[in-house]
Structures are given as C-alpha cells and as structure tokens.
Protein backbone atom coordinates (compact mmCIF):
# COMPACT_ATOMS: atom_id res chain seq x y z
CA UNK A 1 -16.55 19.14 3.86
CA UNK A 2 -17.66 18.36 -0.04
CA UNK A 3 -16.16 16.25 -2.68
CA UNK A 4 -14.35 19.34 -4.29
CA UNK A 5 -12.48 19.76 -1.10
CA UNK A 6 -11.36 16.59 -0.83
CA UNK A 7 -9.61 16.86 -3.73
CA UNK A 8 -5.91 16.75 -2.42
CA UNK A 9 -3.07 14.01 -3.30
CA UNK A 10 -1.05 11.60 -0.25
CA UNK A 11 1.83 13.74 1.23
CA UNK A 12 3.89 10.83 1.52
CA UNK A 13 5.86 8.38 0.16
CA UNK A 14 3.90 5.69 2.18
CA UNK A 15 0.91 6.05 0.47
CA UNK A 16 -0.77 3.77 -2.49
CA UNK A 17 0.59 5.66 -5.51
CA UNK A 18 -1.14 4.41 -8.38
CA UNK A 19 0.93 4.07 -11.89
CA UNK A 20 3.18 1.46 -13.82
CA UNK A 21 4.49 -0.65 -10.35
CA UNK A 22 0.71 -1.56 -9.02
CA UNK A 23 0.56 -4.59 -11.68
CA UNK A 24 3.81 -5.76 -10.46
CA UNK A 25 2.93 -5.28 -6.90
CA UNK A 26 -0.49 -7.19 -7.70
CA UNK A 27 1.30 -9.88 -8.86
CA UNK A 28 3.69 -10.45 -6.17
CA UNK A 29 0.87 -10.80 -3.73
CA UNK A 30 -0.84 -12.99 -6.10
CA UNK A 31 2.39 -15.18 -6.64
CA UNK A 32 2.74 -15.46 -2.52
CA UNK A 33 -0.86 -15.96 -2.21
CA UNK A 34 -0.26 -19.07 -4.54
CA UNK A 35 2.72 -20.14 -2.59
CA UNK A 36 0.41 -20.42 0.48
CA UNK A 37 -2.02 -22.34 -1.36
CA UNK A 38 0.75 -24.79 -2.48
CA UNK A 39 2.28 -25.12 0.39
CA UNK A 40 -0.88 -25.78 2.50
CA UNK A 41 -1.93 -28.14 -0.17
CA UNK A 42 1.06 -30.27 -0.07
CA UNK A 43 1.18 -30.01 3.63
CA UNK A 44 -2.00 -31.43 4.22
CA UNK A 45 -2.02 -33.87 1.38
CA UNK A 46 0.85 -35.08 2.20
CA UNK A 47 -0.85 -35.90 5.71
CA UNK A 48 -3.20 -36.93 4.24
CA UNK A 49 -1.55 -39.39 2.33
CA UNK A 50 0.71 -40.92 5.27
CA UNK A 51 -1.36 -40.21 8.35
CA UNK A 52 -1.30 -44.17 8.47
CA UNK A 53 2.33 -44.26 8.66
CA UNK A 54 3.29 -41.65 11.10
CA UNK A 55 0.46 -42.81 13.57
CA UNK A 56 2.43 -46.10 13.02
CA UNK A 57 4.60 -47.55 16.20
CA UNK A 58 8.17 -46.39 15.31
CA UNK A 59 9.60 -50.31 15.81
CA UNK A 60 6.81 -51.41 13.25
CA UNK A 61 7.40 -48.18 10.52
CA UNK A 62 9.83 -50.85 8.35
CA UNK A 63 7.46 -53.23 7.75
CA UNK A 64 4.51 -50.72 6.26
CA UNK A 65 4.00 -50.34 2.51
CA UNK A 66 4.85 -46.53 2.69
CA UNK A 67 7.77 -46.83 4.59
CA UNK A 68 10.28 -46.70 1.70
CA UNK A 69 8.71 -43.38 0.11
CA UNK A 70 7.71 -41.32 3.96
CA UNK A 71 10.94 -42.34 5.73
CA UNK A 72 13.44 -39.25 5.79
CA UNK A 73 15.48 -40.73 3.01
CA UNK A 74 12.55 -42.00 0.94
CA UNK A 75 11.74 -40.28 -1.76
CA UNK A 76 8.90 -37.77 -0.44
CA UNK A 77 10.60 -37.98 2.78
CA UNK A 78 14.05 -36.32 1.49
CA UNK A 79 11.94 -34.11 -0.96
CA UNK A 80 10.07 -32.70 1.58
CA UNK A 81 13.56 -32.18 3.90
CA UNK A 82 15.18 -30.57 0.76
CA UNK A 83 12.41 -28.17 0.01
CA UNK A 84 12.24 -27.21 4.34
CA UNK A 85 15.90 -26.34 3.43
CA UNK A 86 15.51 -24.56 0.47
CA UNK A 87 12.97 -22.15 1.95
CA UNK A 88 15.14 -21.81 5.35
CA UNK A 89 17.72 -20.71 3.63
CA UNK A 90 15.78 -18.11 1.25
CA UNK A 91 14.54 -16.47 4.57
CA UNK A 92 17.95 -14.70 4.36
CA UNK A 93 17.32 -12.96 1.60
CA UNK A 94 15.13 -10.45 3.47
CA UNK A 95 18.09 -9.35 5.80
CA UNK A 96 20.63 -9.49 2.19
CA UNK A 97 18.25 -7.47 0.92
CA UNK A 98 18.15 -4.72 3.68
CA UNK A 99 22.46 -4.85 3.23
CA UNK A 100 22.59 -5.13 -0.60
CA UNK A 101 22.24 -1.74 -2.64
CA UNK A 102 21.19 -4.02 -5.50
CA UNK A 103 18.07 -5.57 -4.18
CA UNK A 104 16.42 -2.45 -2.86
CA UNK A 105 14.78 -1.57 -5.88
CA UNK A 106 13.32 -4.94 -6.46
CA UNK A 107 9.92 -5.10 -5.01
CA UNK A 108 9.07 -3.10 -1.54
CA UNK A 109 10.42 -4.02 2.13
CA UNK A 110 6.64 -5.20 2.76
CA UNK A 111 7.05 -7.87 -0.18
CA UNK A 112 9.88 -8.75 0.99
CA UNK A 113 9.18 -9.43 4.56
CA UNK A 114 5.70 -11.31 3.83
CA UNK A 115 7.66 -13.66 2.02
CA UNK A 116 10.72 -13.89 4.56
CA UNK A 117 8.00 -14.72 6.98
CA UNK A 118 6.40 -17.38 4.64
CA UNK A 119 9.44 -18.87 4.36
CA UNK A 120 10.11 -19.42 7.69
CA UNK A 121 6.83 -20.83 8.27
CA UNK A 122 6.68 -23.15 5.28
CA UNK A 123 10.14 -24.53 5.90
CA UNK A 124 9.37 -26.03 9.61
CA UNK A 125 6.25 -27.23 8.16
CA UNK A 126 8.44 -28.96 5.70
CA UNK A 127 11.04 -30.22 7.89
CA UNK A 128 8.57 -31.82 10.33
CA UNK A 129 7.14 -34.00 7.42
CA UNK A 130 10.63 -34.40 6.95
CA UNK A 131 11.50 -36.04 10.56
CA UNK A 132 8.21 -37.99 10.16
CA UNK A 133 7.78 -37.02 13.48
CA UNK A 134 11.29 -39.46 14.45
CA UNK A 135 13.54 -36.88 16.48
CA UNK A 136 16.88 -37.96 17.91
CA UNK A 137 20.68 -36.75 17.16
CA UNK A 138 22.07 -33.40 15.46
CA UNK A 139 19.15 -33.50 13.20
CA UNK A 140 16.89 -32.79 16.25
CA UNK A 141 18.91 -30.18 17.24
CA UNK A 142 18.60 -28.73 13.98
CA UNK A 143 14.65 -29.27 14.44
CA UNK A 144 14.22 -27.74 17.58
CA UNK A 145 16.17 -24.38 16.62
CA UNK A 146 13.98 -23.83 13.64
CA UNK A 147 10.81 -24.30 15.76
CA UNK A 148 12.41 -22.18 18.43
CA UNK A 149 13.38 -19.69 15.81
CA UNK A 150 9.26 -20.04 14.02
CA UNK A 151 7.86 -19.45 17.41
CA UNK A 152 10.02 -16.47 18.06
CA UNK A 153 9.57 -15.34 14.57
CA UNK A 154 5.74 -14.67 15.55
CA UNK A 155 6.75 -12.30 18.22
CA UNK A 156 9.13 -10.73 15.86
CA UNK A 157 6.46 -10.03 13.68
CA UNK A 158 4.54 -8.30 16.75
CA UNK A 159 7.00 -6.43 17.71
CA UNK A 160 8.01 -4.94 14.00
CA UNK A 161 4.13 -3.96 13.21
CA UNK A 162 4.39 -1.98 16.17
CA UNK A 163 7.45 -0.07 14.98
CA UNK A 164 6.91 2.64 12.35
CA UNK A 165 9.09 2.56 9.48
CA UNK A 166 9.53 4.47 6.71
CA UNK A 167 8.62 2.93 2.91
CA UNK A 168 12.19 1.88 2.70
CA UNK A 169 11.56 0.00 5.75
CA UNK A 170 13.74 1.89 8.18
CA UNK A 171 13.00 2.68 11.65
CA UNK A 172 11.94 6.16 12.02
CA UNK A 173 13.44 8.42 14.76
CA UNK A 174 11.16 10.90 16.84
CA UNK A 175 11.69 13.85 14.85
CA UNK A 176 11.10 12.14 11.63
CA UNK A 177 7.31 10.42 12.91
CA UNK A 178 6.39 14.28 14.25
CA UNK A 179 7.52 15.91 10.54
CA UNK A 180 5.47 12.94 9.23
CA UNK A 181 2.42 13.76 11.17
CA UNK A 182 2.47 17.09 10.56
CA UNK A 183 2.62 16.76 6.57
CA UNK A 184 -0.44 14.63 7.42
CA UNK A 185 -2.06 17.05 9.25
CA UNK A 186 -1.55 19.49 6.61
CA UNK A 187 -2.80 17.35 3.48
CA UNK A 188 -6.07 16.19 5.52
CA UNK A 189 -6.59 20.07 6.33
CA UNK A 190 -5.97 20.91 2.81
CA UNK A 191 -8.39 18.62 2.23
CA UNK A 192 -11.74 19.91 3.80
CA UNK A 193 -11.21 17.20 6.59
CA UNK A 194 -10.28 18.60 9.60
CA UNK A 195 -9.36 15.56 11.70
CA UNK A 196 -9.24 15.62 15.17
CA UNK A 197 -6.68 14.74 17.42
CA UNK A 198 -6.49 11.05 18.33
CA UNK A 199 -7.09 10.87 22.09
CA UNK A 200 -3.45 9.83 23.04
CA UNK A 201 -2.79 12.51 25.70
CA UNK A 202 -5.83 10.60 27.73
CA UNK A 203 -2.47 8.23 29.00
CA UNK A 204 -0.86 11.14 30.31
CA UNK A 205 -0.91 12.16 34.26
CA UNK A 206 -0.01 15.85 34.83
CA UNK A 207 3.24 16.45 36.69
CA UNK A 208 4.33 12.56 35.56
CA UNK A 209 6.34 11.31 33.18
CA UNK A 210 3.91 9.08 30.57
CA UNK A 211 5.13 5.44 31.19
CA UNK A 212 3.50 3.04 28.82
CA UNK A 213 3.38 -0.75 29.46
CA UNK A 214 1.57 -3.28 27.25
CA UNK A 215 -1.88 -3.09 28.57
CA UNK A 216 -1.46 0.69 27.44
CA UNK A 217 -0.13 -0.51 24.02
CA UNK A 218 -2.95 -2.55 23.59
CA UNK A 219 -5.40 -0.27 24.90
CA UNK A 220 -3.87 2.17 22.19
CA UNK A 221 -4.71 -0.29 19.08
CA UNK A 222 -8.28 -1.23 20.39
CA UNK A 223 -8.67 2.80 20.75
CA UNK A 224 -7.21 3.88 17.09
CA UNK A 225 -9.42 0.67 15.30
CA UNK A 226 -12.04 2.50 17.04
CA UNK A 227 -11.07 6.10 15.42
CA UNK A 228 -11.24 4.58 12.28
CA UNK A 229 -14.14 2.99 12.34
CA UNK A 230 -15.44 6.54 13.09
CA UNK A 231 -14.44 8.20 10.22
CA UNK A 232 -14.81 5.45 8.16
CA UNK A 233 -18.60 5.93 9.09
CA UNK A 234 -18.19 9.78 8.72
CA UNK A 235 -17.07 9.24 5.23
CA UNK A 236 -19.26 6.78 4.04
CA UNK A 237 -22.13 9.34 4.60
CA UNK A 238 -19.95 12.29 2.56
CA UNK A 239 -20.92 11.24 -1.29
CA UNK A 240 -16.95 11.25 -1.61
CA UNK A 241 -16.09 8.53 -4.26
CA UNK A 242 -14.76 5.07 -3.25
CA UNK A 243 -11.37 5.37 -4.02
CA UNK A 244 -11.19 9.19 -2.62
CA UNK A 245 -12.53 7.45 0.96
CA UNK A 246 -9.77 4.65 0.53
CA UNK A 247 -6.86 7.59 0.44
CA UNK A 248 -8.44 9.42 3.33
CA UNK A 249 -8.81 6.77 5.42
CA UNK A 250 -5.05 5.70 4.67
CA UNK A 251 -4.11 8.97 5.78
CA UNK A 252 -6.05 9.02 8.64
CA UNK A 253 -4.91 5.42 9.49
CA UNK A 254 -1.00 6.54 8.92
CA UNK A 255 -1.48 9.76 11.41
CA UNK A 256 -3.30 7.21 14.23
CA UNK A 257 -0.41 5.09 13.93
CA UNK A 258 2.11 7.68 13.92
CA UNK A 259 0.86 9.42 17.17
CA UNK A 260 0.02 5.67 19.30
CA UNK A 261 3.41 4.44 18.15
CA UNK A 262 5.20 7.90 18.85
CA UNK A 263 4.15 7.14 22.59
CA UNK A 264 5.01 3.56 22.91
CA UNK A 265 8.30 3.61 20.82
CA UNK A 266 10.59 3.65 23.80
CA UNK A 267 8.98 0.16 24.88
CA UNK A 268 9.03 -1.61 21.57
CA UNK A 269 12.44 -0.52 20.66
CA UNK A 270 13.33 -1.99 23.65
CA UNK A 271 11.24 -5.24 23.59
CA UNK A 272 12.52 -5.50 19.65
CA UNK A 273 16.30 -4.99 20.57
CA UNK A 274 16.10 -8.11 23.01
CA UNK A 275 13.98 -10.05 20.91
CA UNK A 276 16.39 -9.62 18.29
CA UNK A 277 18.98 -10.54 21.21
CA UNK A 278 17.01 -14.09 21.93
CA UNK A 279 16.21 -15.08 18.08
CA UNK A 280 19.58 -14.71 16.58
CA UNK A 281 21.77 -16.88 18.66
CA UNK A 282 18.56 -19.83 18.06
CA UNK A 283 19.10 -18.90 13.65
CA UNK A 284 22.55 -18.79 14.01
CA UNK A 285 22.77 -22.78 15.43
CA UNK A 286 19.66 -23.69 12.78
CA UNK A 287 21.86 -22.40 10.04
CA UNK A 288 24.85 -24.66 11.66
CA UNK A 289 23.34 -27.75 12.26
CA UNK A 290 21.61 -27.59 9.12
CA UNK A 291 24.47 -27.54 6.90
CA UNK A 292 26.34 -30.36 9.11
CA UNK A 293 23.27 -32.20 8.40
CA UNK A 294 23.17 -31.60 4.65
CA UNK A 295 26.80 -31.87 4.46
CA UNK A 296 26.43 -35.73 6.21
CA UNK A 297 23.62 -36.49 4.48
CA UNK A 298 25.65 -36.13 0.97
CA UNK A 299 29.01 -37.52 2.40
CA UNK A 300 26.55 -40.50 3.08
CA UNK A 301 25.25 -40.79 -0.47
CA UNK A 302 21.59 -39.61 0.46
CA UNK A 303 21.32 -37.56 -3.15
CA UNK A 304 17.78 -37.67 -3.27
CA UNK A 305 17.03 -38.17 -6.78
CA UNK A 306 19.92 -36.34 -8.02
C-alpha cells in the first residue's frame, strides 16, 4: 500500500465532498454551536440571577424583590415561557421538512435533525424557568408531556444512530446497505487498501439462526471503535497525507457500520417503530395543551410585552 495507490475518490454520496456547500455547512454548525452557547448562557444566568427566588417558600415568593420580573407572567418569567414555545414548536420543522419537497434542498437531514434535537432540549429548559419550578393545572400537564417527550427524545436519538440511512436521511433496506458495502469494498480495493472483513460473523452459531439482543448490539459498537482504532494506527504509519487518512478512515468507518447495523437492523427497526409508538401520543398532548395554554394566557391579557 503507497500514497499513489491510495489515490481513489468516496464511492458514495455519504461521503465529505469538498466544493461550494462546505462554507455553508461550516456555518450552520457554527450558528448551532452558538445557539448552545446562548442558550446555556441564559439558562444558567438566569439561575443564576434568581436562585434566591426559586429556593424561596412558594407562600413567601410575593413578598421578594424579584417576584414581579421571575413569576410566570413577569417579564423574564413570560419571556422565558414564550421563547420554550417558540423552540417547541420549531422542532416540527424537522418532520415538515422530511414531507415538504421544498425544504429538502436546504441544508442536509443531519443539520436538520441536530437542530430539531436542540430544540427540543432548549425549549424544556426554557419552560421550566418558565414554571419557576410552581406546577399545578393544564399548564403542568403541558410540562410533564414535554419532559416526557425530552426524555424519550434521548432514546429516539439512540435508536436513529443505530439505523443506517441514506444522505437524504432515509432508512435503507437490506439490499440497498449490501450494494453500499460492496461499492465500498470496491473503492478501498481500488485503493491499495485491502480491508479486511469486520469480524461480524463471530455472532453467528452454525445451524442457528443469528438472534441479536442489545448486549450483542453493544458488543458490536465497542468491537467496530476497536477496528478503527486499528486502521487508524495502520494509517498513521503509511506517509499517506492527512486529509487522504480522513477519507479512508470515513470509508472504512461507513463499511463497519454498514455490516454491524446490517445484523442488528431487525431489532432496531423494531425498538424504533414502538418508540415512535410511545413518543407521539406524549407530542401530540404537548402540542395540545400548549396552545390551550397560550390561547388562555392571551384571552387573559398576559401579552408579554407586546
């Protein structure tokens, strides 16, 4: 294997193609990296702020000086509740954007879903400032969906790593992951690098059926962060240039996925079909209660500063 070998360009559509979108994508991770930092900044200075206040006795709230700006109507209060709404409701546009020709073209799936899953973490964040920690009536219902719907969301986002998707972010069907990882097999043997097989079959019992549970699927990570840290070694040592390594490895990583998640898809299709089954209902009544309580909130004249 030499550098001149090497010398071979990503089969797939997956792979980093560099050209006139890698700016833009740059900047949307930039611009969601800032978001984080904003929101963790307000979060915590906002704590900061009124940790006096919401360690004070409910009965005796009134009566301290920050009451009239923390409480949910106050000023930061309602802010805070109308930015937790804002960003629960912009979660949506990730699933929009999966059923609206339009938006496909604007920014990739990935994008997409890292900030449909910052969203949905920032809003609760929000909304519990909101509350300032007070929970009673439909509001609390409202509050206990979206934390029911946050918690679940983490699982969610388990689940969907462990599916493999195509760059459009569609669920790929067996025939599709085995012409995948043979056009990888092909470019890394075009390559110089012939790669060899990750160990998958050592799950398989001759005469039986493979039947993969989770200690498997875990087992199966652990095992492929292992087989790249192998050839990550292996290339290091090849005088192959930086970014040459970088698209290798990417392949390499793409083809251990391909084959672990090939095994366990049955299971995780599964798992992600009932998840799906469990979190919906939980957004569905969030969505509900949180209009009814936006929709009270103005019918009682709480405008914010509008």
């Amino acid at each position: 294997m030499n550098a001149q070998e090497l010398q071979v360009s990503p089969p797939s559509a997956w792979a980093h193609q560099p050209g006139r979108k890698k700016p833009r994508r740059e900047l949307q991770a930039h611009g969601l990296f800032v978001l984080i930092f904003l929101t963790a900044f307000v979060f915590f200075a906002v704590l900061r702020y009124g940790g006096g206040y919401y360690l004070t006795a409910m009965i005796q709230r009134p009566l301290h000086p920050l009451h009239a700006l923390l409480k949910p109507s106050g000023v930061i209060g309602q802010g805070l509740g109308v930015a937790g709404g804002i960003l629960c409701f912009l979660t949506l546009l990730y699933p929009l954007r999966k059923r609206w020709r339009r938006l496909a073209n604007w920014g990739t799936p990935r994008r997409w879903f890292h900030f449909h899953v910052y969203c949905g973490i920032a809003g609760p964040l929000f909304a519990t400032l909101h509350t300032a920690f007070k929970f009673g009536g439909l509001a609390s219902i409202c509050y206990y969906a979206m934390m029911i719907v946050m918690a679940s969301g983490f699982v969610g986002r388990f689940l969907f790593a462990l599916l493999p998707r195509n760059q459009r972010g569609v669920l790929l069907s067996l025939q599709e992951i085995d012409a995948e990882i043979l056009s990888l097999q092909r470019a890394l043997a075009a390559a110089g690098l012939n790669a060899e097989h990750f160990r998958v079959h050592a799950f398989r019992q001759p005469g039986r059926p493979v039947r993969l549970g989770w200690l498997q699927v875990l087992q199966l990570w652990r095992r492929r962060r292992q087989e790249l840290r192998h050839w990550h070694r292996r290339l290091t040592v090849s005088n192959l240039a930086a970014a040459r390594r970088r698209s290798l490895l990417a392949l390499l990583s793409r083809k251990f996925f391909l084959e672990s998640s090939r095994l366990t898809l049955d299971l995780t299709a599964r798992a992600f079909s009932l998840w799906h089954a469990f979190h919906l209902p939980f957004t569905y009544l969030m969505f509900l209660t949180l209009i009814i309580h936006v929709s009270l909130a103005l019918l009682l004249g709480y405008t914010w500063i509008f």
